[in-house]
Amino acid sequence: MTTHSEEHKTHILPLSLYLNVGAALLTLTVLTVVVARMDLGVWNAILAMVIAVSKASLVALFFMHLKYDNKLYAVVFVGSLAFLGLFIILSMADTETRGDLDPIRENPIVREAIIYRDSTRFTNGHETSELDTAGAATDSADVVSDSTATHSTDSQTPDGH
Amino acid sequence: MSHDSTAALSYLQEPKGLKSWLLTVDHKRIGIMYLCAIMFFFFVGGALAVILRTELLRPERILMDADTYNQFFTLHGAIMIFLFIIPSIPAALGNFLLPLMVGAKDVAFPRLNLASWYVYVFGALFCLYSIISGAVDTGWTFYAPYSTTTSTSVISMTLGVFILGFSSIFTGLNFIVTIHKLRMPGMTWFKMPLMVWGLYATAIIQVLATPVLAITLVLLIMERLMGVGIFDPAMGGDPVLFQHFFWFYSHPAVYIMILPGMGIISEVISTFSHRKIFGYKAIAYSSLGIAFVSFLVWGHHMFTSGQSEIAAMIFSFLTFFVGIPSGIKVFNWVTTLYKGSISLETPMIYALMFLFLFMIGGFTGIMLGALALDVHLHDTYFVVAHFHYVMMGGTVMAFLAGIHYWWPKMFGKMYSERWAKVVAVIIFVGFNMTFFTQFILGAKGMPRRYYTYLDQYQPLHGFSSVGAWVLGAGFMIMAVYFIASFWSKRKVGDNPWGALTAEWETSSPPPQHNFLTDPVFKHGPYDYDKIAVVGDYYKQSGGTKMAEKI
């Protein structure tokens, strides 16, 4: 393959190949729409991702000539994606499993933390007014707005014991 | 051009003039410019450290108030990490040496190389500006939510670091292409010096990880300027996410700092043991192994951050893998020493210090990687001592080994070996006084980054501060003997230490295009079992003894 690519510095592919790949991409797009209309449970997301990855691979391999270039470029390309995947997967190992073992960890950031009661930093009207009231009315942790109040009460309970 | 290497003018002599330096594309001159810049910042960061330690001599106020103290330790960390240690070995020594070691005329993209220096200076100016305009007090890690709320100049500092990242990426990219494309004929991958392997592994991390730091800092700036809310729980964000982003770069960055240092140690130990390096391939592969594993362990900085237990367990488990490639290297270095003809010149003394101190740093790292123990030791002086043992005991000692080893090659001058050895001892003593004490402080529960402390910690803090002064004094003497060496009349030969890597085959200092004739690979970088070279340094100082030893 290396010699092949060295011989053809500017690799010209037959038009038919481009058209075939284009047709494959269109077919896959139709397939995406079809699959999206069916209820397959968790398989919906998996299938959608598989189709998306296949389409991206076709573009990278043929339209971007990765298949005909030095293999090192393919390694670099796939490698960078792999590291992105690594970053997301390992971060999600944290964010998706919080509270699995210890419920207090589900919402480690409670809004009663002093730093979030400092109203000066919120500039958008809604937040400012609520937090201003909270800050001005009392220092108590109980006065917090919306749904986080529930979480924080939950997470406070074990502390109390 | 004459083929007599002594007749050729060196890169220091031609072309002349300030402009020829500022617009140079010569990797050696760029390396020297980097060296000057990083030594300036090492001095600034070091001065900050000595002032901090002086403040910590007693629990009450001595030099500054608590807010200034916060700014000082942040600046010490940020300057040392981003302006000194990350560019220290790759950009200064690596730039100078890599093309020489692979027998090339220059790096693959000389103009990009010069651009990287200017980008570095530009980024550094931003950081300096931030000091004037209300120095940042977040710690060098810029953790949200504090960094998004403090009134200090977080934006100019992070923008500076953002710009510095580009300089790092340029250098990494340049090195990767240089190593792939510009090796001299006959130098296959496994005939490269191990320093080159170290720089290669470093360059991969620089290119892969630094963009994530850039993304993180841009998000932080957006958070401050526009309140996008990605790290703000009140808007559905997550401050722990900042730590994920930050450490995905900054943990591999620790290996950007240490890997080229390990490369230096491989060179120095082999040269001064006059023995073929043991386990060449194992050392080469372990560099790549460390580079890979470095991307899997960032969560060990976050065990007490609110990260889930499952993630903490995964990261703790993965962290122990770092010990394997590091252990492979250390055992191979020690085995190289075994039955070698060891000569204790200054570079070798620093290399041995590296072995000793890096082991302590490494083992305490494994301790901190253990989940239960980390809960106790997290954010104490134990952590401070650990990373100073790795970064200073490891990287800085390796850097010092390297700078003493290649100084004659870089400038054609020899420093005073006697003074250098004295200073090595002073630094070793000062370093251990300062930082070993901090292991004890930390284990006793002294939290890091605190302005004051309970009286019971005073004796240890006092001892640590005195150690810092000893350390500072050592570096000042070092600066004097290095500068004094420029007036030295003593001639340095092309190969003072009798080493076999390619950079010693050209003159000291090298001519503008490195080699007068195109170099061809003749022997391996560590073929001490086949070739005996007596270094010019030994020839001058009773070389017969060394010749007999070899």
JSON list of N, CA and C in Angstrom, two decimals, chain A residues 70 72 79-80 83-84 86-88 90-91 93-95 97-102 105 108-109 111 115-116 118 121-124 127 131 148, chain B residues 145-146 148-149 180 208 212 231-235 238-240 244-245 248 292 295-296 298 302-303 306-311 313-315 318:
[
{"chain": "A", "resi": 70, "resn": "ASN", "atom": "N", "xyz": [-0.71, 7.28, 3.10]},
{"chain": "A", "resi": 70, "resn": "ASN", "atom": "CA", "xyz": [0.16, 6.56, 4.02]},
{"chain": "A", "resi": 70, "resn": "ASN", "atom": "C", "xyz": [-0.68, 6.09, 5.22]},
{"chain": "A", "resi": 72, "resn": "LEU", "atom": "N", "xyz": [0.00, 5.74, 8.13]},
{"chain": "A", "resi": 72, "resn": "LEU", "atom": "CA", "xyz": [0.26, 6.50, 9.35]},
{"chain": "A", "resi": 72, "resn": "LEU", "atom": "C", "xyz": [-0.83, 7.56, 9.59]},
{"chain": "A", "resi": 79, "resn": "GLY", "atom": "N", "xyz": [-6.53, 7.42, 15.92]},
{"chain": "A", "resi": 79, "resn": "GLY", "atom": "CA", "xyz": [-5.98, 7.62, 17.26]},
{"chain": "A", "resi": 79, "resn": "GLY", "atom": "C", "xyz": [-6.59, 8.83, 17.95]},
{"chain": "A", "resi": 80, "resn": "SER", "atom": "N", "xyz": [-6.71, 9.93, 17.21]},
{"chain": "A", "resi": 80, "resn": "SER", "atom": "CA", "xyz": [-7.25, 11.15, 17.84]},
{"chain": "A", "resi": 80, "resn": "SER", "atom": "C", "xyz": [-8.70, 10.93, 18.26]},
{"chain": "A", "resi": 83, "resn": "PHE", "atom": "N", "xyz": [-8.78, 8.84, 21.43]},
{"chain": "A", "resi": 83, "resn": "PHE", "atom": "CA", "xyz": [-8.50, 9.57, 22.65]},
{"chain": "A", "resi": 83, "resn": "PHE", "atom": "C", "xyz": [-9.67, 10.45, 23.07]},
{"chain": "A", "resi": 84, "resn": "LEU", "atom": "N", "xyz": [-10.39, 10.97, 22.08]},
{"chain": "A", "resi": 84, "resn": "LEU", "atom": "CA", "xyz": [-11.59, 11.73, 22.41]},
{"chain": "A", "resi": 84, "resn": "LEU", "atom": "C", "xyz": [-12.60, 10.81, 23.10]},
{"chain": "A", "resi": 86, "resn": "LEU", "atom": "N", "xyz": [-11.94, 8.12, 24.73]},
{"chain": "A", "resi": 86, "resn": "LEU", "atom": "CA", "xyz": [-11.41, 7.80, 26.05]},
{"chain": "A", "resi": 86, "resn": "LEU", "atom": "C", "xyz": [-11.79, 8.88, 27.06]},
{"chain": "A", "resi": 87, "resn": "PHE", "atom": "N", "xyz": [-11.63, 10.12, 26.65]},
{"chain": "A", "resi": 87, "resn": "PHE", "atom": "CA", "xyz": [-11.94, 11.25, 27.52]},
{"chain": "A", "resi": 87, "resn": "PHE", "atom": "C", "xyz": [-13.42, 11.23, 27.90]},
{"chain": "A", "resi": 88, "resn": "ILE", "atom": "N", "xyz": [-14.27, 11.02, 26.90]},
{"chain": "A", "resi": 88, "resn": "ILE", "atom": "CA", "xyz": [-15.71, 11.05, 27.18]},
{"chain": "A", "resi": 88, "resn": "ILE", "atom": "C", "xyz": [-16.12, 9.86, 28.04]},
{"chain": "A", "resi": 90, "resn": "LEU", "atom": "N", "xyz": [-14.34, 7.88, 30.10]},
{"chain": "A", "resi": 90, "resn": "LEU", "atom": "CA", "xyz": [-13.88, 7.89, 31.49]},
{"chain": "A", "resi": 90, "resn": "LEU", "atom": "C", "xyz": [-14.55, 9.02, 32.29]},
{"chain": "A", "resi": 91, "resn": "SER", "atom": "N", "xyz": [-14.85, 10.15, 31.64]},
{"chain": "A", "resi": 91, "resn": "SER", "atom": "CA", "xyz": [-15.57, 11.21, 32.36]},
{"chain": "A", "resi": 91, "resn": "SER", "atom": "C", "xyz": [-16.98, 10.75, 32.70]},
{"chain": "A", "resi": 93, "resn": "ALA", "atom": "N", "xyz": [-17.81, 7.73, 33.20]},
{"chain": "A", "resi": 93, "resn": "ALA", "atom": "CA", "xyz": [-17.72, 6.74, 34.28]},
{"chain": "A", "resi": 93, "resn": "ALA", "atom": "C", "xyz": [-17.94, 7.44, 35.62]},
{"chain": "A", "resi": 94, "resn": "ASP", "atom": "N", "xyz": [-17.61, 8.72, 35.66]},
{"chain": "A", "resi": 94, "resn": "ASP", "atom": "CA", "xyz": [-17.90, 9.51, 36.85]},
{"chain": "A", "resi": 94, "resn": "ASP", "atom": "C", "xyz": [-19.35, 10.02, 36.82]},
{"chain": "A", "resi": 95, "resn": "THR", "atom": "N", "xyz": [-19.68, 10.81, 35.82]},
{"chain": "A", "resi": 95, "resn": "THR", "atom": "CA", "xyz": [-20.96, 11.53, 35.86]},
{"chain": "A", "resi": 95, "resn": "THR", "atom": "C", "xyz": [-22.17, 10.60, 35.84]},
{"chain": "A", "resi": 97, "resn": "THR", "atom": "N", "xyz": [-22.36, 7.54, 37.16]},
{"chain": "A", "resi": 97, "resn": "THR", "atom": "CA", "xyz": [-22.45, 6.57, 38.25]},
{"chain": "A", "resi": 97, "resn": "THR", "atom": "C", "xyz": [-22.47, 7.25, 39.61]},
{"chain": "A", "resi": 98, "resn": "ARG", "atom": "N", "xyz": [-22.65, 8.56, 39.64]},
{"chain": "A", "resi": 98, "resn": "ARG", "atom": "CA", "xyz": [-22.66, 9.25, 40.94]},
{"chain": "A", "resi": 98, "resn": "ARG", "atom": "C", "xyz": [-23.87, 8.80, 41.75]},
{"chain": "A", "resi": 99, "resn": "GLY", "atom": "N", "xyz": [-23.64, 8.45, 42.97]},
{"chain": "A", "resi": 99, "resn": "GLY", "atom": "CA", "xyz": [-24.72, 8.03, 43.84]},
{"chain": "A", "resi": 99, "resn": "GLY", "atom": "C", "xyz": [-25.04, 6.55, 43.73]},
{"chain": "A", "resi": 100, "resn": "ASP", "atom": "N", "xyz": [-24.37, 5.81, 42.86]},
{"chain": "A", "resi": 100, "resn": "ASP", "atom": "CA", "xyz": [-24.64, 4.38, 42.73]},
{"chain": "A", "resi": 100, "resn": "ASP", "atom": "C", "xyz": [-24.34, 3.63, 44.01]},
{"chain": "A", "resi": 101, "resn": "LEU", "atom": "N", "xyz": [-23.27, 4.02, 44.67]},
{"chain": "A", "resi": 101, "resn": "LEU", "atom": "CA", "xyz": [-22.89, 3.33, 45.90]},
{"chain": "A", "resi": 101, "resn": "LEU", "atom": "C", "xyz": [-23.30, 4.12, 47.14]},
{"chain": "A", "resi": 102, "resn": "ASP", "atom": "N", "xyz": [-23.18, 5.42, 47.04]},
{"chain": "A", "resi": 102, "resn": "ASP", "atom": "CA", "xyz": [-23.44, 6.26, 48.21]},
{"chain": "A", "resi": 102, "resn": "ASP", "atom": "C", "xyz": [-24.35, 7.40, 47.77]},
{"chain": "A", "resi": 105, "resn": "ARG", "atom": "N", "xyz": [-23.50, 11.10, 47.26]},
{"chain": "A", "resi": 105, "resn": "ARG", "atom": "CA", "xyz": [-22.61, 11.54, 46.19]},
{"chain": "A", "resi": 105, "resn": "ARG", "atom": "C", "xyz": [-23.39, 11.90, 44.91]},
{"chain": "A", "resi": 108, "resn": "PRO", "atom": "N", "xyz": [-23.19, 16.06, 44.49]},
{"chain": "A", "resi": 108, "resn": "PRO", "atom": "CA", "xyz": [-22.13, 16.53, 45.38]},
{"chain": "A", "resi": 108, "resn": "PRO", "atom": "C", "xyz": [-22.13, 18.05, 45.51]},
{"chain": "A", "resi": 109, "resn": "ILE", "atom": "N", "xyz": [-22.68, 18.73, 44.52]},
{"chain": "A", "resi": 109, "resn": "ILE", "atom": "CA", "xyz": [-22.62, 20.18, 44.55]},
{"chain": "A", "resi": 109, "resn": "ILE", "atom": "C", "xyz": [-23.98, 20.68, 45.00]},
{"chain": "A", "resi": 111, "resn": "ARG", "atom": "N", "xyz": [-26.48, 23.75, 46.34]},
{"chain": "A", "resi": 111, "resn": "ARG", "atom": "CA", "xyz": [-26.48, 25.19, 46.09]},
{"chain": "A", "resi": 111, "resn": "ARG", "atom": "C", "xyz": [-26.33, 26.01, 47.36]},
{"chain": "A", "resi": 115, "resn": "ILE", "atom": "N", "xyz": [-20.44, 29.86, 48.02]},
{"chain": "A", "resi": 115, "resn": "ILE", "atom": "CA", "xyz": [-20.06, 30.50, 46.77]},
{"chain": "A", "resi": 115, "resn": "ILE", "atom": "C", "xyz": [-21.25, 30.68, 45.84]},
{"chain": "A", "resi": 116, "resn": "TYR", "atom": "N", "xyz": [-22.26, 29.77, 45.93]},
{"chain": "A", "resi": 116, "resn": "TYR", "atom": "CA", "xyz": [-23.42, 29.91, 45.06]},
{"chain": "A", "resi": 116, "resn": "TYR", "atom": "C", "xyz": [-24.48, 30.84, 45.64]},
{"chain": "A", "resi": 118, "resn": "ASP", "atom": "N", "xyz": [-23.55, 33.71, 46.71]},
{"chain": "A", "resi": 118, "resn": "ASP", "atom": "CA", "xyz": [-23.04, 35.05, 46.41]},
{"chain": "A", "resi": 118, "resn": "ASP", "atom": "C", "xyz": [-23.76, 35.55, 45.17]},
{"chain": "A", "resi": 121, "resn": "ARG", "atom": "N", "xyz": [-22.64, 37.37, 41.29]},
{"chain": "A", "resi": 121, "resn": "ARG", "atom": "CA", "xyz": [-22.10, 36.79, 40.07]},
{"chain": "A", "resi": 121, "resn": "ARG", "atom": "C", "xyz": [-23.16, 36.43, 39.05]},
{"chain": "A", "resi": 122, "resn": "PHE", "atom": "N", "xyz": [-24.41, 36.33, 39.48]},
{"chain": "A", "resi": 122, "resn": "PHE", "atom": "CA", "xyz": [-25.44, 35.96, 38.51]},
{"chain": "A", "resi": 122, "resn": "PHE", "atom": "C", "xyz": [-25.98, 37.21, 37.83]},
{"chain": "A", "resi": 123, "resn": "THR", "atom": "N", "xyz": [-25.86, 37.21, 36.54]},
{"chain": "A", "resi": 123, "resn": "THR", "atom": "CA", "xyz": [-26.23, 38.43, 35.83]},
{"chain": "A", "resi": 123, "resn": "THR", "atom": "C", "xyz": [-27.60, 38.32, 35.16]},
{"chain": "A", "resi": 124, "resn": "ASN", "atom": "N", "xyz": [-28.03, 37.08, 34.85]},
{"chain": "A", "resi": 124, "resn": "ASN", "atom": "CA", "xyz": [-29.34, 36.97, 34.19]},
{"chain": "A", "resi": 124, "resn": "ASN", "atom": "C", "xyz": [-30.45, 37.15, 35.23]},
{"chain": "A", "resi": 127, "resn": "GLU", "atom": "N", "xyz": [-32.21, 34.38, 37.86]},
{"chain": "A", "resi": 127, "resn": "GLU", "atom": "CA", "xyz": [-31.35, 33.85, 38.92]},
{"chain": "A", "resi": 127, "resn": "GLU", "atom": "C", "xyz": [-31.00, 34.92, 39.94]},
{"chain": "A", "resi": 131, "resn": "LEU", "atom": "N", "xyz": [-31.80, 34.58, 43.93]},
{"chain": "A", "resi": 131, "resn": "LEU", "atom": "CA", "xyz": [-30.69, 34.40, 44.84]},
{"chain": "A", "resi": 131, "resn": "LEU", "atom": "C", "xyz": [-30.47, 35.64, 45.71]},
{"chain": "A", "resi": 148, "resn": "THR", "atom": "N", "xyz": [-33.33, 22.09, 42.90]},
{"chain": "A", "resi": 148, "resn": "THR", "atom": "CA", "xyz": [-32.13, 21.74, 43.66]},
{"chain": "A", "resi": 148, "resn": "THR", "atom": "C", "xyz": [-32.40, 21.69, 45.16]},
{"chain": "B", "resi": 145, "resn": "PRO", "atom": "N", "xyz": [-15.52, 26.35, 41.12]},
{"chain": "B", "resi": 145, "resn": "PRO", "atom": "CA", "xyz": [-16.15, 27.63, 40.82]},
{"chain": "B", "resi": 145, "resn": "PRO", "atom": "C", "xyz": [-15.34, 28.85, 41.29]},
{"chain": "B", "resi": 146, "resn": "TYR", "atom": "N", "xyz": [-14.26, 28.63, 42.06]},
{"chain": "B", "resi": 146, "resn": "TYR", "atom": "CA", "xyz": [-13.58, 29.82, 42.57]},
{"chain": "B", "resi": 146, "resn": "TYR", "atom": "C", "xyz": [-13.03, 30.68, 41.43]},
{"chain": "B", "resi": 148, "resn": "THR", "atom": "N", "xyz": [-14.13, 31.14, 38.58]},
{"chain": "B", "resi": 148, "resn": "THR", "atom": "CA", "xyz": [-15.13, 31.90, 37.82]},
{"chain": "B", "resi": 148, "resn": "THR", "atom": "C", "xyz": [-15.69, 33.05, 38.65]},
{"chain": "B", "resi": 149, "resn": "THR", "atom": "N", "xyz": [-15.33, 33.11, 39.92]},
{"chain": "B", "resi": 149, "resn": "THR", "atom": "CA", "xyz": [-15.91, 34.15, 40.76]},
{"chain": "B", "resi": 149, "resn": "THR", "atom": "C", "xyz": [-14.89, 35.14, 41.31]},
{"chain": "B", "resi": 180, "resn": "HIS", "atom": "N", "xyz": [10.42, 11.40, 12.42]},
{"chain": "B", "resi": 180, "resn": "HIS", "atom": "CA", "xyz": [9.96, 10.49, 11.36]},
{"chain": "B", "resi": 180, "resn": "HIS", "atom": "C", "xyz": [10.76, 10.67, 10.08]},
{"chain": "B", "resi": 208, "resn": "LEU", "atom": "N", "xyz": [-1.42, 15.68, 21.49]},
{"chain": "B", "resi": 208, "resn": "LEU", "atom": "CA", "xyz": [-2.73, 15.10, 21.80]},
{"chain": "B", "resi": 208, "resn": "LEU", "atom": "C", "xyz": [-3.45, 15.79, 22.94]},
{"chain": "B", "resi": 212, "resn": "VAL", "atom": "N", "xyz": [-6.81, 20.03, 24.67]},
{"chain": "B", "resi": 212, "resn": "VAL", "atom": "CA", "xyz": [-7.86, 19.91, 25.69]},
{"chain": "B", "resi": 212, "resn": "VAL", "atom": "C", "xyz": [-7.69, 21.01, 26.74]},
{"chain": "B", "resi": 231, "resn": "PHE", "atom": "N", "xyz": [-19.78, 25.09, 34.01]},
{"chain": "B", "resi": 231, "resn": "PHE", "atom": "CA", "xyz": [-19.24, 24.63, 35.29]},
{"chain": "B", "resi": 231, "resn": "PHE", "atom": "C", "xyz": [-20.08, 25.12, 36.47]},
{"chain": "B", "resi": 232, "resn": "ASP", "atom": "N", "xyz": [-21.27, 25.64, 36.18]},
{"chain": "B", "resi": 232, "resn": "ASP", "atom": "CA", "xyz": [-22.08, 26.27, 37.22]},
{"chain": "B", "resi": 232, "resn": "ASP", "atom": "C", "xyz": [-23.33, 25.45, 37.50]},
{"chain": "B", "resi": 233, "resn": "PRO", "atom": "N", "xyz": [-23.42, 24.79, 38.64]},
{"chain": "B", "resi": 233, "resn": "PRO", "atom": "CA", "xyz": [-24.57, 23.92, 38.92]},
{"chain": "B", "resi": 233, "resn": "PRO", "atom": "C", "xyz": [-25.90, 24.67, 38.91]},
{"chain": "B", "resi": 234, "resn": "ALA", "atom": "N", "xyz": [-25.87, 25.96, 39.22]},
{"chain": "B", "resi": 234, "resn": "ALA", "atom": "CA", "xyz": [-27.11, 26.73, 39.22]},
{"chain": "B", "resi": 234, "resn": "ALA", "atom": "C", "xyz": [-27.70, 26.80, 37.82]},
{"chain": "B", "resi": 235, "resn": "MET", "atom": "N", "xyz": [-26.85, 26.61, 36.81]},
{"chain": "B", "resi": 235, "resn": "MET", "atom": "CA", "xyz": [-27.34, 26.65, 35.43]},
{"chain": "B", "resi": 235, "resn": "MET", "atom": "C", "xyz": [-27.24, 25.27, 34.79]},
{"chain": "B", "resi": 238, "resn": "ASP", "atom": "N", "xyz": [-21.49, 21.71, 35.91]},
{"chain": "B", "resi": 238, "resn": "ASP", "atom": "CA", "xyz": [-20.86, 20.80, 36.86]},
{"chain": "B", "resi": 238, "resn": "ASP", "atom": "C", "xyz": [-19.41, 21.22, 37.08]},
{"chain": "B", "resi": 239, "resn": "PRO", "atom": "N", "xyz": [-19.09, 21.74, 38.27]},
{"chain": "B", "resi": 239, "resn": "PRO", "atom": "CA", "xyz": [-17.71, 22.17, 38.51]},
{"chain": "B", "resi": 239, "resn": "PRO", "atom": "C", "xyz": [-16.71, 21.02, 38.48]},
{"chain": "B", "resi": 240, "resn": "VAL", "atom": "N", "xyz": [-17.19, 19.80, 38.78]},
{"chain": "B", "resi": 240, "resn": "VAL", "atom": "CA", "xyz": [-16.28, 18.65, 38.74]},
{"chain": "B", "resi": 240, "resn": "VAL", "atom": "C", "xyz": [-15.84, 18.40, 37.29]},
{"chain": "B", "resi": 244, "resn": "HIS", "atom": "N", "xyz": [-12.26, 17.35, 35.35]},
{"chain": "B", "resi": 244, "resn": "HIS", "atom": "CA", "xyz": [-12.03, 16.33, 34.31]},
{"chain": "B", "resi": 244, "resn": "HIS", "atom": "C", "xyz": [-11.30, 16.94, 33.12]},
{"chain": "B", "resi": 245, "resn": "PHE", "atom": "N", "xyz": [-11.81, 18.07, 32.66]},
{"chain": "B", "resi": 245, "resn": "PHE", "atom": "CA", "xyz": [-11.19, 18.75, 31.53]},
{"chain": "B", "resi": 245, "resn": "PHE", "atom": "C", "xyz": [-9.74, 19.11, 31.84]},
{"chain": "B", "resi": 248, "resn": "PHE", "atom": "N", "xyz": [-7.40, 16.06, 32.27]},
{"chain": "B", "resi": 248, "resn": "PHE", "atom": "CA", "xyz": [-7.17, 15.28, 31.05]},
{"chain": "B", "resi": 248, "resn": "PHE", "atom": "C", "xyz": [-5.94, 15.82, 30.33]},
{"chain": "B", "resi": 292, "resn": "PHE", "atom": "N", "xyz": [1.04, 6.52, 26.92]},
{"chain": "B", "resi": 292, "resn": "PHE", "atom": "CA", "xyz": [-0.33, 6.03, 26.76]},
{"chain": "B", "resi": 292, "resn": "PHE", "atom": "C", "xyz": [-1.07, 5.99, 28.10]},
{"chain": "B", "resi": 295, "resn": "PHE", "atom": "N", "xyz": [-2.80, 9.01, 29.84]},
{"chain": "B", "resi": 295, "resn": "PHE", "atom": "CA", "xyz": [-4.12, 9.51, 29.47]},
{"chain": "B", "resi": 295, "resn": "PHE", "atom": "C", "xyz": [-5.25, 8.82, 30.23]},
{"chain": "B", "resi": 296, "resn": "LEU", "atom": "N", "xyz": [-4.93, 7.80, 31.01]},
{"chain": "B", "resi": 296, "resn": "LEU", "atom": "CA", "xyz": [-5.98, 6.99, 31.62]},
{"chain": "B", "resi": 296, "resn": "LEU", "atom": "C", "xyz": [-6.14, 7.23, 33.11]},
{"chain": "B", "resi": 298, "resn": "TRP", "atom": "N", "xyz": [-6.19, 10.43, 34.95]},
{"chain": "B", "resi": 298, "resn": "TRP", "atom": "CA", "xyz": [-6.35, 11.79, 35.47]},
{"chain": "B", "resi": 298, "resn": "TRP", "atom": "C", "xyz": [-7.26, 11.87, 36.69]},
{"chain": "B", "resi": 302, "resn": "MET", "atom": "N", "xyz": [-8.84, 13.57, 41.66]},
{"chain": "B", "resi": 302, "resn": "MET", "atom": "CA", "xyz": [-10.19, 14.00, 41.99]},
{"chain": "B", "resi": 302, "resn": "MET", "atom": "C", "xyz": [-10.89, 13.06, 42.95]},
{"chain": "B", "resi": 303, "resn": "PHE", "atom": "N", "xyz": [-10.14, 12.26, 43.68]},
{"chain": "B", "resi": 303, "resn": "PHE", "atom": "CA", "xyz": [-10.77, 11.27, 44.55]},
{"chain": "B", "resi": 303, "resn": "PHE", "atom": "C", "xyz": [-11.71, 11.91, 45.57]},
{"chain": "B", "resi": 306, "resn": "GLY", "atom": "N", "xyz": [-15.90, 14.73, 44.73]},
{"chain": "B", "resi": 306, "resn": "GLY", "atom": "CA", "xyz": [-17.31, 14.48, 44.48]},
{"chain": "B", "resi": 306, "resn": "GLY", "atom": "C", "xyz": [-17.49, 13.58, 43.27]},
{"chain": "B", "resi": 307, "resn": "GLN", "atom": "N", "xyz": [-16.36, 13.14, 42.72]},
{"chain": "B", "resi": 307, "resn": "GLN", "atom": "CA", "xyz": [-16.39, 12.14, 41.65]},
{"chain": "B", "resi": 307, "resn": "GLN", "atom": "C", "xyz": [-17.02, 10.85, 42.19]},
{"chain": "B", "resi": 308, "resn": "SER", "atom": "N", "xyz": [-17.67, 10.07, 41.32]},
{"chain": "B", "resi": 308, "resn": "SER", "atom": "CA", "xyz": [-18.34, 8.86, 41.81]},
{"chain": "B", "resi": 308, "resn": "SER", "atom": "C", "xyz": [-17.31, 7.83, 42.30]},
{"chain": "B", "resi": 309, "resn": "GLU", "atom": "N", "xyz": [-17.76, 6.98, 43.20]},
{"chain": "B", "resi": 309, "resn": "GLU", "atom": "CA", "xyz": [-16.84, 5.98, 43.76]},
{"chain": "B", "resi": 309, "resn": "GLU", "atom": "C", "xyz": [-16.35, 5.03, 42.68]},
{"chain": "B", "resi": 310, "resn": "ILE", "atom": "N", "xyz": [-17.26, 4.71, 41.74]},
{"chain": "B", "resi": 310, "resn": "ILE", "atom": "CA", "xyz": [-16.88, 3.74, 40.70]},
{"chain": "B", "resi": 310, "resn": "ILE", "atom": "C", "xyz": [-15.76, 4.32, 39.84]},
{"chain": "B", "resi": 311, "resn": "ALA", "atom": "N", "xyz": [-15.93, 5.59, 39.46]},
{"chain": "B", "resi": 311, "resn": "ALA", "atom": "CA", "xyz": [-14.87, 6.25, 38.67]},
{"chain": "B", "resi": 311, "resn": "ALA", "atom": "C", "xyz": [-13.58, 6.29, 39.48]},
{"chain": "B", "resi": 313, "resn": "MET", "atom": "N", "xyz": [-12.57, 4.24, 41.73]},
{"chain": "B", "resi": 313, "resn": "MET", "atom": "CA", "xyz": [-11.95, 2.92, 41.77]},
{"chain": "B", "resi": 313, "resn": "MET", "atom": "C", "xyz": [-11.24, 2.62, 40.44]},
{"chain": "B", "resi": 314, "resn": "ILE", "atom": "N", "xyz": [-11.91, 2.95, 39.33]},
{"chain": "B", "resi": 314, "resn": "ILE", "atom": "CA", "xyz": [-11.30, 2.71, 38.02]},
{"chain": "B", "resi": 314, "resn": "ILE", "atom": "C", "xyz": [-9.99, 3.49, 37.91]},
{"chain": "B", "resi": 315, "resn": "PHE", "atom": "N", "xyz": [-10.03, 4.76, 38.29]},
{"chain": "B", "resi": 315, "resn": "PHE", "atom": "CA", "xyz": [-8.83, 5.59, 38.15]},
{"chain": "B", "resi": 315, "resn": "PHE", "atom": "C", "xyz": [-7.72, 5.14, 39.10]},
{"chain": "B", "resi": 318, "resn": "LEU", "atom": "N", "xyz": [-6.18, 2.05, 37.52]},
{"chain": "B", "resi": 318, "resn": "LEU", "atom": "CA", "xyz": [-5.36, 2.38, 36.34]},
{"chain": "B", "resi": 318, "resn": "LEU", "atom": "C", "xyz": [-4.07, 3.09, 36.75]}
]
